[in-house]
Structures are given as C-alpha cells and as structure tokens.
Amino acid sequence: MADGRARILVLIPCYRCADQIGRVVARLDEAALPEVAHVLVIDNRSPDDTVARAREALAASRLPAWTILVNDRNVSLGGSHKVAFAYARAHGYSHVLVVHGDDQAAPANFRDPLAAGLHRTHDAVLGGRFMPGSRLTGYGRFRIFGNHVFNALFRLATRRPIQDLGSGLNIYGPRILAAEDERSACDDLTFHCDLLITLIARGRDLRYVPVDWREDDQVSNAKLVRQSSRILKILAAHAMGLAPPRGPGQNAPAESYTARIAAEGTSPVEERRTHCAVCGSAALRPTDVAFALPAYQGCVPRDVPASEQRVATLRFDTCAACGSGQVANPLPVALVYQGGHATGLGAAWDAHHARLAAFLQAHSHGAIVEYGGGAGNLARHVRRIETGPVRPWCIVEPNPVRSGPDIAGLTYREGFFGPDTPIPPETGTVLFCHCLEHLPDIAGSLRHLAAGLAPGRRVVIAWPDLEDWIDRGVPGAINWEHTIFCRFDTLVAAFQEAGFALVAREAYGPGHSLFAAFERRDGLAPVIPRGDADDTRRRLGAYAESFRTQARAVAAALDGRPYYLTPASIYAQALLAGGLPDNCLGLVDNAPIKQGRTLYGTGLRVHGPEILTPDDIVVINGGAHGDEIARGLAALRPGLRLLHADGRAAA
C-alpha cells in the first residue's frame, strides 16, 4: 500500500452453493466495494455445479480479474481460507475480504467501513450479526439466543468486546497475512472461532461492524452439537492458558493445501475516480446508486452489431468535502464521444443562444476559443448582433458537425479540452456552452485554464440547471457524457479556488440554464463550502429511480399498444433503460443526420416524422423542449396521440 490504497482480494469459499453463488456474485458486483482488485472463488470439491454457475456469474459481472480454484482435496471451510491467504501473499494482495458463497451475508455492508478506511486502521474488520444495527432474516430465535450466550462467554474469558465468533463477512489486513495467523487455526467449520482466539492472543486490533444476515435456501453444513462442543473446548483452553485442542488441519504443512485453477478471467476494466472532480478532495464516498445507459448518445449505421454497442452501469460517489456527486467509473472518452450527434436544435435552443449571445457580448472580450461548440450555432447568433471588428472565434470539438452557411472569422480544431490542451496566447475569452459539465475533472481543468490565461482574461459558461434537472429526472443531467452533479454556488467557489472571480451571472429558464462570466485574477481566497453529501446521495437515488417511474407511467398509459418514441437521443435511451414496453415501433427525430440509422444501444431505427400516421401513438421525452416537440408533431399530423414521459397526454 505504498500509495495509500489497499489491494483487496475477495475470497468466496463455496461448498454446494450452486443455487446461491450467482446471487453472491451479483450482490458483490452491485456493492461496488472500493479497492477490490481480484475475486477468488474456492470450491471445496462440491458435488453439484457450483463451479459452472460461478464461472457464468463472474463472466457476466463487472468485477475485476477473477479466478476459480478447486481444492485438490476436501479441506473444509478453514482449509479453503488457508489456500486463499497463501494466494494473497503469493500475489501481493494487502487484504483478504471474506464473503461466504451461500448468500447469507450482504457485501454492501462493508462499503461504508471500507470507504471510511477502517481496514487500514484495524488489523481486521469483522461482521457482527448480533450487535446493535444488524438485521437478521430467517434466523431462528433459539440460534440467536445460543449465539448471544457464546458471545457473552467469550467476552468474559477474553475481556474483549466480542460481538460474533465468526460471520461470513470479514476482512483481514496486512499484519495478519504477514504473520500467517490463520495457520494455527483448524480446518473445520470452527475456523473463524479458532482464528479469533489466535488474533486476540496475538494482540491484533479488531473492529466489529453491524451486518445484515439472512437464511432462506442455504444448505447448512454445520453439525450443531459437535461444533458447539469444539467451541466450548477452545474457550476453556484459552481461559486456562492452555493450547487449544487439536482440530483437523492445525499445524499441517502449508504444502498440503493445494488447488487447481478451474477458470479465470478479466471483466471490463473500470477506471474509478480517486479525487473529487469539483474540489479535488480525496474524500470520495461510494454510494449504492447505479443504473445502466448506453455509452454513446448518438446514432450508428444499422449494420453495426449489437455486440459492439456497449451498455454500461453508472456507479456514483459523493464527496464528503464539497457535497458534489459524480460518476465513479467514467468510460474512455473515445467510446463516449465516438461520433458527433446533433444537439441544441429547435426554437427553444435558438432562444437560449440568442440570450447567451447577448450575455457574451456584454461580458467577454478579445478572441474567443469555444470548447464543444458543435455546429457553431452560438457563433452565428453572436455575429448577428456583433458591432465593430469581427473577433476571431475558434471551436475546439472532437467531432465537428458543420451546418448552414459559413460563419465569418470562425475556424475549427478537432480535439478535446484536457490538461494537455494548449490555450492560444491570443485568447481573450474561453467559452463553454453546455460543455463544462462534460469535463471529467473540473478542478484540474480550471487549474489548467488559470495557468494558460493571463490576469484579466475571461471564461464564460452556460451551465445546465442541474439541481432542477436532477429533481425532475431529466436524462440530460447525468449520463456517460455529463458525469458530475454539483450546486451552482459550489461551481462558482471552485472557479474562485482556481483563481477566477465571478463578474456576472444570469439565469435563463426557468429550469434551463445558468450563465456566468469569470475573470482571471491573482490572490483570490479559497472559498469552497462544505456540502451536504447525504442530500446529494438522496437526489441521485431519486434521479435513478425516476427513469423506472416514468417508464411505468408510460406503460400504463399505453396499455399494451405499440408506439413510437422521440427524440432519438439520451432522452429515449434513458426511458428505454427504465423499462419501456418492448413493442416500440421505432424512433422519430427531425435531424436528417440521424434518420435511417439506429440509436446506439437500443436496436431501434430512427425515422423522420413523415412516417407517422394520425393513428399512431408517440411518446415524447424532450425535457424542457417536450411541449415544443408536441406542438410540431401535432401540426404535422393532426390526430396523433401524444404522451409525455410521465404518462400525461400532451396538450
């Protein structure tokens, strides 16, 4: 852990877990535990198809590299742990996180302890099934009572706050691995109890955390009377200062624990953020918010196979410092921006650009460099109201989509804005029109801008009203292109932190955009306020659920009837991902560049509006532009039944 980060090996010991292992892998995948580097399933020679089910589940997951081992002989639960601990030492892992393969434990219970760094400050973090805050489902009262009795006896004998003698959810750290503490524990089902006594005797720092535990279809391998007797003998030996009674595998040669590789693989690698994209803090905390969307928002030729169109799960972190939220696992920009897609069209966007052009004229100066300027629509609006000499204007865009007549003084340069992007020395104003939210690292980008702009130079932005968009479930708020959610005041503070003072702001809306102009100045004091990460987590969770809520409302209104969906964009992708009925006839969009193609990740063809007949139903998910789209379709085909994304009939 030279860089401060752990390399966690997840151990899933299995015996006769064919019915449960798929659920275990899925719950581990959904938990998105930080610092997990490898998943190791060890099968103790199960007579069922546990190995095959594990292979299927791991291959379909988004977990990192994984390996399935089968023990060369039956070494019971403790022996499987010894195989895993030896594997961890041999491959340089710092911790072993144990998740039993019978699906009784909830891996997500360890998300917060790991995020808080408890595995770094304690030798072991142990799941406590019977401590305050834990929840037990399907666990008999007699067994609960018995465990409380055993825990009380062990507390008396060890004078340590024992909360559980051994659950199936624990993490063991570097000191335990290096000292091979597990070697003296027996191989049978009392391994955890035996190991616990060893850890206490050796002065290890232990921490219990509450966990959720359930029993439904698990097959118990515990021999209750024999196991209870063994535990009492272990306790008595400890109380009398004697060596614990010999159990199977105690002090057996290390070379007697061998296993063969049954399968191994690597899931798609996710890059995960290590620092907040807004304030730069390392205080990121994982959440349980996740939903899937296509990686690319544009359209592709119809012959592109579905296997080449990636749909991936967005996972979210919040920042404990500034309260912002962000996609924790951003995809490569080459995948997300693999082509251009027409955006910012229609009367509503024309009105937006006209207002922003006036704001830009009043609060910018010198040559303009616009990042993400698309087809140059904003530049065209500025030229209409500009007086005096024509200012140079350069659009930097990865996939320029030129349209309309040439614009005086406008040039294009293909590329992205990033830490290696040079700022031309003649630049007077840098412009981001609904583009800053596309940057994966706003804090780093602002520092780069400050280094490249002399005092007095300006940055002008049009920023989506994210708080309103998130709360209304607008798909354009957070997706694979827009990976950051923060309050506008937090964004302004991030600018000041980097050396930019706010000189003007204006709201365009309601619920649409916020304009702001900043001037590069030296000597500004940092002012980033502490944000409410819990509120951000709540809002992100409601945002993810809104796609499913909208899809259910539309399905109810459709009542089984086929329909078209518009527009062909992230708005359609999100509604489909939420669970729209699969009898969609296709997509409708007025952008010629999309027509005749397939919206990425949906398998649906895009048509022009002329395909519609008065008997058709069209579902509109247009955000702030939904009413404009509805009016246009109603004028084109009177009699159309038009539904908004919440199931309401369009007026």
XYZ file of C-alpha atoms in Angstrom:
651
model
C 0.000 0.000 0.000
C 2.799 2.401 -0.865
C 0.314 4.768 -2.488
C -2.120 4.523 0.456
C -4.554 2.293 -1.426
C -5.243 -1.305 -0.495
C -5.272 -4.220 -2.942
C -8.136 -6.340 -1.692
C -8.571 -9.996 -2.598
C -12.189 -11.079 -2.182
C -12.463 -14.712 -1.083
C -15.721 -16.566 -1.761
C -15.438 -20.040 -0.195
C -18.036 -22.470 -1.562
C -19.411 -25.921 -0.921
C -22.682 -26.968 -2.551
C -23.570 -23.356 -3.418
C -24.849 -23.822 -6.978
C -28.177 -22.150 -6.190
C -26.629 -19.219 -4.335
C -23.294 -18.344 -5.987
C -24.891 -16.335 -8.804
C -26.657 -14.146 -6.267
C -23.460 -13.712 -4.262
C -21.548 -12.521 -7.331
C -24.389 -10.188 -8.341
C -24.584 -8.651 -4.846
C -20.814 -8.231 -4.759
C -20.916 -6.572 -8.184
C -23.721 -4.219 -7.115
C -21.923 -3.336 -3.884
C -19.105 -1.633 -5.852
C -16.691 -2.031 -2.943
C -13.660 0.267 -3.166
C -10.117 -1.056 -3.672
C -11.182 -4.570 -4.710
C -8.516 -5.898 -7.080
C -9.355 -9.587 -7.532
C -12.128 -12.065 -6.750
C -11.134 -15.611 -5.764
C -13.788 -18.330 -5.613
C -12.559 -21.501 -3.890
C -14.743 -24.563 -4.322
C -14.188 -27.333 -1.781
C -14.975 -30.173 -4.217
C -18.738 -29.584 -4.395
C -20.785 -32.466 -5.861
C -23.087 -30.005 -7.667
C -22.353 -27.490 -10.459
C -21.149 -24.665 -8.197
C -18.065 -24.101 -10.370
C -20.052 -23.770 -13.602
C -22.534 -21.365 -12.002
C -19.693 -19.299 -10.548
C -17.985 -19.086 -13.933
C -21.192 -17.887 -15.615
C -21.854 -15.252 -12.956
C -18.309 -13.887 -12.875
C -18.062 -13.721 -16.665
C -21.255 -11.641 -16.777
C -20.204 -9.307 -13.946
C -18.266 -6.062 -13.929
C -15.963 -7.273 -11.175
C -12.229 -7.017 -11.838
C -9.957 -10.011 -12.502
C -11.294 -13.283 -11.074
C -10.126 -16.837 -10.513
C -11.954 -20.038 -9.571
C -9.925 -22.646 -7.685
C -10.975 -26.192 -6.809
C -9.221 -27.745 -3.808
C -7.247 -30.886 -4.586
C -8.792 -32.493 -1.510
C -11.610 -31.628 0.854
C -10.036 -29.270 3.395
C -13.322 -27.858 4.767
C -14.017 -24.178 5.346
C -10.848 -23.383 7.266
C -8.634 -25.105 4.715
C -10.171 -23.014 1.925
C -9.260 -19.906 3.901
C -5.668 -21.109 4.215
C -5.491 -21.641 0.447
C -6.794 -18.091 -0.070
C -4.444 -16.454 2.444
C -1.473 -18.168 0.798
C -2.742 -16.994 -2.607
C -2.964 -13.416 -1.309
C 0.613 -13.482 -0.008
C 1.935 -15.013 -3.233
C 0.211 -12.398 -5.424
C 0.867 -9.286 -3.338
C -2.638 -8.508 -2.070
C -2.795 -6.420 1.092
C -6.136 -7.649 2.469
C -8.472 -10.637 2.218
C -12.189 -9.855 2.313
C -14.242 -12.984 3.027
C -17.783 -13.285 1.606
C -19.275 -16.747 2.090
C -20.703 -18.329 -1.040
C -24.071 -19.268 0.489
C -25.560 -15.757 0.086
C -26.235 -15.168 3.764
C -24.116 -12.014 4.034
C -24.639 -8.649 2.298
C -21.321 -7.416 0.809
C -22.718 -3.874 0.623
C -22.482 -3.746 4.452
C -18.730 -3.288 4.055
C -18.958 -0.392 1.600
C -19.019 2.312 4.264
C -16.368 0.693 6.516
C -14.020 0.386 3.539
C -14.749 3.927 2.378
C -14.002 5.144 5.901
C -10.664 3.319 5.856
C -11.373 1.014 8.816
C -9.394 -1.760 7.110
C -6.315 0.473 7.239
C -6.630 1.449 10.905
C -7.524 -2.014 12.254
C -5.952 -5.435 11.699
C -9.350 -6.958 10.993
C -12.879 -5.681 10.488
C -15.404 -8.342 11.453
C -19.101 -8.614 10.712
C -21.183 -8.680 13.889
C -24.533 -10.359 13.277
C -25.792 -9.849 16.830
C -24.706 -6.302 17.600
C -26.917 -3.203 17.531
C -27.640 -2.088 13.980
C -27.537 -5.592 12.500
C -30.568 -7.210 10.871
C -31.302 -10.943 10.878
C -33.790 -12.556 8.493
C -34.867 -16.190 8.789
C -32.571 -16.841 11.754
C -34.288 -18.888 14.476
C -34.736 -17.447 17.972
C -33.020 -20.406 19.618
C -29.931 -19.947 17.442
C -29.888 -16.210 18.155
C -30.091 -16.932 21.896
C -27.317 -19.518 21.660
C -25.017 -17.128 19.833
C -25.604 -14.430 22.443
C -24.654 -16.925 25.156
C -21.449 -17.912 23.373
C -20.570 -14.263 22.709
C -21.076 -13.434 26.400
C -18.874 -16.352 27.479
C -16.109 -15.273 25.119
C -16.353 -11.680 26.338
C -15.870 -12.870 29.908
C -12.941 -15.129 29.030
C -11.086 -12.726 26.747
C -12.135 -9.395 28.287
C -12.654 -8.187 24.755
C -15.921 -6.800 23.266
C -16.747 -9.920 21.225
C -19.842 -9.381 19.053
C -19.648 -12.509 16.884
C -17.495 -15.646 16.901
C -17.390 -15.772 13.135
C -19.736 -14.455 10.471
C -19.232 -14.933 6.773
C -18.259 -11.320 6.162
C -14.821 -10.252 7.438
C -11.697 -8.503 6.178
C -8.179 -9.355 7.344
C -5.258 -6.972 6.934
C -1.511 -6.961 6.274
C -0.300 -7.855 9.795
C -2.468 -10.971 9.869
C -1.363 -12.031 6.405
C 2.329 -11.407 7.100
C 2.275 -13.332 10.390
C 0.287 -16.208 8.867
C -2.112 -16.034 11.813
C -4.504 -18.417 10.088
C -2.019 -21.281 10.049
C -2.698 -22.427 13.625
C -6.491 -22.468 13.230
C -8.239 -25.738 12.470
C -9.694 -26.579 9.091
C -13.263 -27.365 10.065
C -16.266 -25.074 10.500
C -14.904 -23.646 13.764
C -12.081 -21.974 11.812
C -13.386 -18.435 12.414
C -13.704 -19.011 16.153
C -10.256 -20.595 16.368
C -8.740 -17.751 14.340
C -10.491 -15.161 16.526
C -8.839 -16.601 19.642
C -5.459 -16.507 17.887
C -5.928 -12.875 16.855
C -6.861 -11.890 20.405
C -3.916 -13.795 21.865
C -1.542 -12.040 19.477
C -2.896 -8.592 20.319
C -4.472 -7.822 16.968
C -6.638 -4.697 16.693
C -10.181 -5.861 15.871
C -13.234 -3.815 14.930
C -16.816 -5.110 14.623
C -19.412 -3.564 12.321
C -23.136 -4.420 12.043
C -24.241 -6.557 9.100
C -27.419 -7.871 7.508
C -27.823 -11.661 7.562
C -30.413 -13.919 6.024
C -31.245 -17.579 5.720
C -33.629 -18.875 3.067
C -32.463 -21.616 0.670
C -28.995 -22.212 2.112
C -27.836 -25.764 2.892
C -26.322 -25.818 6.390
C -23.065 -27.701 6.710
C -22.815 -27.107 10.445
C -23.031 -30.029 12.873
C -24.534 -28.015 15.720
C -23.732 -30.207 18.736
C -20.232 -31.148 17.635
C -19.412 -27.583 16.636
C -20.716 -26.184 19.942
C -18.605 -28.696 21.834
C -15.490 -27.715 19.881
C -16.127 -24.014 20.549
C -16.503 -24.607 24.289
C -13.236 -26.582 24.356
C -11.464 -23.740 22.522
C -12.825 -21.260 25.052
C -11.888 -23.410 28.063
C -8.336 -23.867 26.813
C -7.948 -20.122 26.346
C -9.368 -19.385 29.791
C -6.889 -21.777 31.407
C -3.936 -20.542 29.364
C -3.592 -23.865 27.575
C -3.046 -24.584 23.908
C -6.376 -25.028 22.116
C -7.454 -28.610 21.459
C -6.129 -30.039 18.270
C -8.502 -29.836 15.382
C -8.229 -31.039 11.805
C -5.527 -29.151 9.945
C -3.909 -27.432 12.924
C -0.201 -27.014 12.202
C -0.478 -29.069 8.992
C 2.267 -28.348 6.451
C 1.457 -25.405 4.203
C 2.194 -27.503 1.123
C -0.728 -29.775 1.982
C -3.191 -27.048 0.920
C -3.236 -27.149 -2.858
C -5.818 -26.315 -5.500
C -6.127 -26.225 -9.259
C -7.413 -23.388 -11.436
C -10.835 -24.223 -12.862
C -11.410 -20.890 -14.605
C -10.131 -17.339 -14.652
C -10.911 -14.151 -16.482
C -10.920 -10.394 -16.520
C -14.069 -8.324 -16.606
C -14.084 -4.973 -18.445
C -11.730 -2.711 -16.501
C -13.321 0.334 -14.941
C -11.331 3.416 -14.209
C -12.511 4.766 -10.895
C -12.098 8.302 -9.692
C -9.647 8.847 -6.884
C -10.362 12.563 -6.326
C -13.445 14.759 -6.467
C -13.946 16.249 -9.904
C -15.187 19.546 -8.423
C -12.954 20.351 -5.449
C -10.088 17.870 -5.895
C -10.560 16.277 -2.457
C -9.774 12.579 -1.954
C -12.829 12.288 0.335
C -14.953 10.334 -2.134
C -17.547 8.011 -0.651
C -19.209 5.266 -2.728
C -23.000 5.075 -2.823
C -25.416 2.305 -3.745
C -26.860 4.354 -6.632
C -26.430 2.655 -10.008
C -28.230 2.463 -13.339
C -27.305 1.394 -16.863
C -27.193 3.528 -20.024
C -25.645 3.163 -23.487
C -22.092 4.511 -23.623
C -22.736 6.691 -26.685
C -25.681 9.046 -27.180
C -25.619 9.190 -30.966
C -26.798 7.038 -33.834
C -24.821 4.411 -35.737
C -25.263 2.634 -39.081
C -27.836 -0.142 -38.936
C -25.248 -2.815 -39.705
C -23.234 -2.156 -36.516
C -23.790 -5.340 -34.456
C -25.394 -5.045 -31.043
C -22.341 -6.719 -29.513
C -20.306 -3.631 -30.425
C -22.761 -1.225 -28.735
C -21.851 -1.090 -25.070
C -24.418 -0.549 -22.354
C -22.676 0.011 -19.019
C -23.663 0.646 -15.400
C -23.026 4.102 -13.969
C -21.970 3.990 -10.320
C -21.813 7.053 -8.109
C -19.592 8.576 -5.453
C -20.301 11.599 -3.308
C -17.668 13.980 -1.965
C -17.629 14.399 1.800
C -15.818 17.728 1.361
C -17.924 19.721 -1.121
C -21.038 17.536 -1.286
C -20.936 17.004 -5.045
C -21.840 13.747 -6.768
C -20.098 12.140 -9.699
C -19.995 9.032 -11.810
C -17.372 6.902 -10.079
C -16.418 4.849 -13.141
C -16.230 7.170 -16.180
C -15.790 5.462 -19.543
C -12.984 6.282 -22.011
C -13.723 9.494 -23.923
C -13.065 7.732 -27.237
C -16.021 5.446 -26.509
C -18.372 8.121 -25.191
C -17.576 10.593 -27.996
C -17.085 8.132 -30.847
C -19.037 10.364 -33.221
C -20.994 13.593 -33.395
C -24.694 13.793 -32.624
C -26.977 16.687 -33.434
C -27.929 18.649 -30.311
C -29.099 22.118 -29.393
C -31.639 22.367 -32.230
C -35.100 23.922 -32.345
C -36.826 27.127 -31.295
C -36.083 26.692 -27.578
C -32.351 26.376 -28.210
C -32.446 29.290 -30.639
C -33.939 31.447 -27.882
C -31.278 30.175 -25.450
C -28.447 31.001 -27.843
C -29.882 34.453 -28.534
C -29.889 35.265 -24.797
C -26.424 33.779 -24.276
C -25.093 35.748 -27.271
C -26.199 38.979 -25.606
C -24.616 37.902 -22.308
C -21.396 37.006 -24.105
C -21.271 40.349 -25.882
C -21.622 42.184 -22.582
C -19.117 40.148 -20.555
C -16.373 38.900 -22.876
C -13.535 40.467 -24.786
C -10.904 39.543 -27.321
C -10.579 36.395 -29.393
C -12.929 33.573 -28.380
C -11.996 29.916 -28.032
C -15.129 27.788 -27.629
C -14.783 24.223 -26.418
C -17.528 21.909 -27.630
C -19.149 24.439 -29.963
C -20.776 21.823 -32.182
C -22.119 23.288 -35.410
C -21.375 26.908 -34.487
C -24.960 27.901 -33.722
C -23.941 30.217 -30.875
C -21.273 31.864 -33.001
C -23.905 32.542 -35.650
C -26.118 34.313 -33.079
C -23.208 36.443 -31.870
C -22.320 37.505 -35.403
C -25.882 38.766 -35.880
C -25.612 41.269 -33.010
C -21.891 41.989 -33.136
C -20.743 45.508 -33.903
C -17.248 46.604 -34.789
C -14.442 44.318 -35.995
C -15.166 40.584 -36.266
C -13.465 38.817 -33.370
C -11.591 35.594 -34.135
C -13.576 32.572 -32.982
C -12.175 29.038 -32.814
C -14.316 25.989 -31.994
C -12.486 23.009 -30.488
C -14.688 19.950 -30.956
C -13.865 16.214 -31.175
C -16.473 15.611 -33.896
C -17.398 18.910 -35.597
C -20.859 18.900 -37.173
C -20.839 21.833 -39.607
C -24.188 23.078 -40.876
C -25.557 26.165 -42.604
C -23.621 28.950 -44.322
C -20.021 29.711 -43.393
C -19.580 31.984 -40.365
C -17.181 34.905 -40.677
C -13.970 34.527 -38.671
C -14.867 31.012 -37.445
C -12.320 28.210 -37.514
C -12.450 24.631 -36.232
C -9.881 22.497 -34.468
C -10.586 18.844 -33.744
C -9.842 17.721 -30.200
C -10.914 17.616 -26.556
C -10.259 20.046 -23.760
C -7.832 18.498 -21.319
C -4.667 19.043 -19.296
C -2.538 18.827 -22.449
C -4.657 21.262 -24.461
C -2.710 24.460 -25.147
C -4.528 27.759 -24.585
C -3.671 30.033 -27.532
C -1.850 33.112 -26.144
C -4.128 35.489 -28.045
C -7.238 34.106 -26.295
C -9.311 36.797 -24.624
C -12.273 34.618 -23.603
C -12.712 30.886 -23.190
C -16.302 29.779 -23.751
C -18.091 26.636 -22.540
C -21.714 26.466 -23.707
C -23.174 23.396 -22.004
C -19.753 21.816 -22.233
C -18.060 22.306 -18.861
C -20.224 19.537 -17.385
C -18.704 17.148 -19.950
C -15.227 17.510 -18.448
C -14.278 14.553 -16.237
C -12.141 16.730 -13.937
C -13.460 20.262 -13.454
C -10.970 21.125 -10.688
C -7.997 20.098 -12.822
C -9.438 21.831 -15.891
C -9.856 25.114 -14.022
C -6.276 24.946 -12.780
C -5.155 24.363 -16.372
C -7.179 27.362 -17.557
C -5.716 29.557 -14.830
C -2.198 28.593 -15.862
C -2.928 29.389 -19.508
C -4.817 32.674 -19.146
C -3.230 35.949 -18.075
C -4.956 38.095 -15.428
C -7.887 39.974 -16.900
C -8.796 37.237 -19.396
C -12.223 35.691 -19.032
C -14.177 32.426 -19.004
C -17.883 32.426 -19.890
C -20.088 29.407 -19.282
C -23.646 28.259 -19.878
C -24.309 25.599 -17.259
C -27.384 23.360 -17.064
C -29.609 23.996 -14.077
C -28.551 20.649 -12.650
C -30.452 20.899 -9.388
C -33.709 21.389 -11.273
C -32.854 18.738 -13.895
C -31.902 16.141 -11.292
C -35.062 16.712 -9.287
C -37.238 16.469 -12.416
C -35.497 13.346 -13.732
C -34.201 14.976 -16.920
C -31.874 12.410 -18.590
C -29.555 15.150 -19.815
C -28.491 15.848 -16.225
C -26.263 12.827 -15.502
C -25.140 10.241 -18.042
C -21.890 8.994 -19.593
C -21.222 12.468 -21.062
C -22.325 14.530 -18.059
C -20.692 12.781 -15.110
C -20.861 15.483 -12.416
C -23.587 16.900 -10.193
C -22.903 19.942 -8.034
C -24.723 23.017 -6.929
C -24.033 26.163 -8.912
C -22.639 28.001 -5.877
C -20.167 25.148 -5.373
C -19.093 25.505 -9.001
C -18.574 29.254 -8.541
C -16.446 28.524 -5.468
C -14.373 26.018 -7.483
C -13.676 28.770 -10.033
C -12.538 31.112 -7.261
C -10.340 28.366 -5.790
C -8.580 28.169 -9.180
C -8.142 31.957 -9.495
C -11.295 33.163 -11.272
C -13.634 35.783 -9.815
C -17.315 35.827 -10.699
C -18.135 39.089 -12.517
C -21.647 38.387 -13.871
C -24.350 35.747 -13.708
C -27.798 35.344 -15.210
C -30.497 32.681 -15.062
C -32.168 31.536 -18.260
C -35.221 29.495 -17.626
C -36.926 28.567 -15.503
C -35.161 25.241 -15.075
C -32.931 25.539 -18.120
C -29.510 27.191 -17.840
C -27.316 29.468 -15.775
C -24.891 31.882 -17.442
C -21.750 33.119 -15.689
C -18.663 35.166 -16.554
C -15.401 34.825 -14.607
C -12.231 36.920 -14.732
C -8.749 35.583 -14.099
C -7.297 37.285 -11.011
C -4.422 36.618 -8.661
C -4.660 36.452 -4.870
C -8.215 35.144 -4.514
C -9.006 33.326 -1.277
C -10.304 29.733 -1.491
C -13.963 29.572 -0.545
C -15.310 26.098 -1.414
C -18.054 25.447 1.172
C -18.739 22.118 2.798
C -21.649 20.461 1.012
C -24.356 18.021 2.018
C -23.254 14.664 0.601
C -26.265 12.889 2.147
C -28.649 15.172 0.284
C -26.726 14.552 -2.936
C -26.964 10.783 -2.392
C -30.720 11.096 -1.877
C -31.192 13.183 -5.010
C -29.077 10.877 -7.146
C -31.053 7.886 -5.906
C -34.337 9.604 -6.754
C -32.921 10.540 -10.169
C -32.064 6.909 -10.949
C -35.498 5.764 -9.811
C -37.216 8.447 -11.945
C -36.395 6.582 -15.174
C -38.204 3.497 -13.871
C -41.108 5.577 -12.555
C -41.538 7.328 -15.902
C -41.368 4.050 -17.818
C -44.083 2.532 -15.607
C -46.321 5.578 -16.118
C -45.914 5.437 -19.897
C -46.539 1.678 -19.958
C -49.774 2.165 -18.019
C -50.934 4.871 -20.426
C -50.038 2.745 -23.476
C -51.968 -0.241 -22.145
C -50.157 -2.655 -24.457
C -50.444 -0.602 -27.658
C -47.388 -0.136 -29.920
C -45.785 3.279 -30.057
C -43.026 5.492 -31.452
C -40.539 7.317 -29.234
C -38.939 10.728 -29.712
C -36.337 12.256 -29.818
C -33.540 9.830 -30.759
C -31.145 10.840 -28.011
C -30.154 10.192 -24.420
C -33.750 11.051 -23.539
C -35.019 7.982 -25.406
C -32.150 5.812 -24.192
C -32.912 6.616 -20.552
C -36.640 5.921 -20.868
C -35.958 2.608 -22.612
C -33.429 1.707 -19.921
C -36.105 2.437 -17.323
C -38.205 -0.413 -18.733
C -40.493 0.814 -21.520
C -42.526 -1.934 -23.210
C -40.617 -3.727 -25.967
C -43.279 -3.134 -28.661
C -41.730 0.182 -29.721
C -42.109 0.639 -33.493
C -39.055 2.878 -33.762
C -37.727 6.344 -33.037
C -38.744 9.628 -34.595
C -36.379 12.572 -34.989
C -36.259 15.608 -37.268
C -32.441 15.609 -37.553
C -31.529 14.256 -41.014
C -28.140 13.085 -39.704
C -29.928 10.512 -37.504
C -32.578 9.230 -39.875
C -32.104 5.770 -41.353
C -29.652 4.874 -38.584
C -30.003 3.090 -35.241
C -29.901 4.807 -31.862
C -26.861 3.302 -30.160
C -27.581 0.598 -27.627
C -31.321 0.344 -28.378
C -31.617 -1.638 -31.632
C -34.280 0.838 -32.807
C -34.274 2.544 -36.209
C -34.667 6.311 -36.459
C -37.308 7.658 -38.842
C -38.272 11.118 -39.976
C -41.617 12.458 -38.685
C -43.214 11.848 -42.065
C -43.533 8.136 -41.231
C -46.239 8.914 -38.687
C -49.957 8.449 -39.381
C -52.854 10.004 -37.443
C -53.498 6.642 -35.756
C -50.021 6.371 -34.215
C -49.003 6.936 -30.608
C -45.809 8.897 -29.946
C -44.094 9.042 -26.568
C -42.189 12.300 -26.086
C -39.327 12.594 -23.620
C -37.988 16.010 -24.527
C -37.230 17.611 -21.181
C -37.594 21.371 -21.423
C -38.408 21.004 -25.129
C -41.225 18.465 -24.786
C -44.035 20.957 -25.423
C -42.229 22.355 -28.472
C -41.854 18.841 -29.902
C -45.519 18.075 -29.197
C -46.697 21.209 -30.994
C -44.583 20.405 -34.020
C -45.852 16.819 -34.278
C -49.479 17.861 -33.732
C -49.179 20.396 -36.546
C -47.586 17.810 -38.841
C -50.074 15.003 -38.157
C -53.344 16.145 -36.578
C -54.933 13.309 -34.629
C -51.705 11.820 -33.317
C -51.925 10.597 -29.734
C -49.007 12.202 -27.918
C -47.792 11.154 -24.464
C -45.190 12.839 -22.290
C -42.647 10.785 -20.344
C -44.752 10.939 -17.181
C -47.704 9.342 -18.969
C -49.654 12.593 -19.411
C -51.346 13.288 -22.717
C -49.686 16.204 -24.489
C -51.934 19.252 -24.740
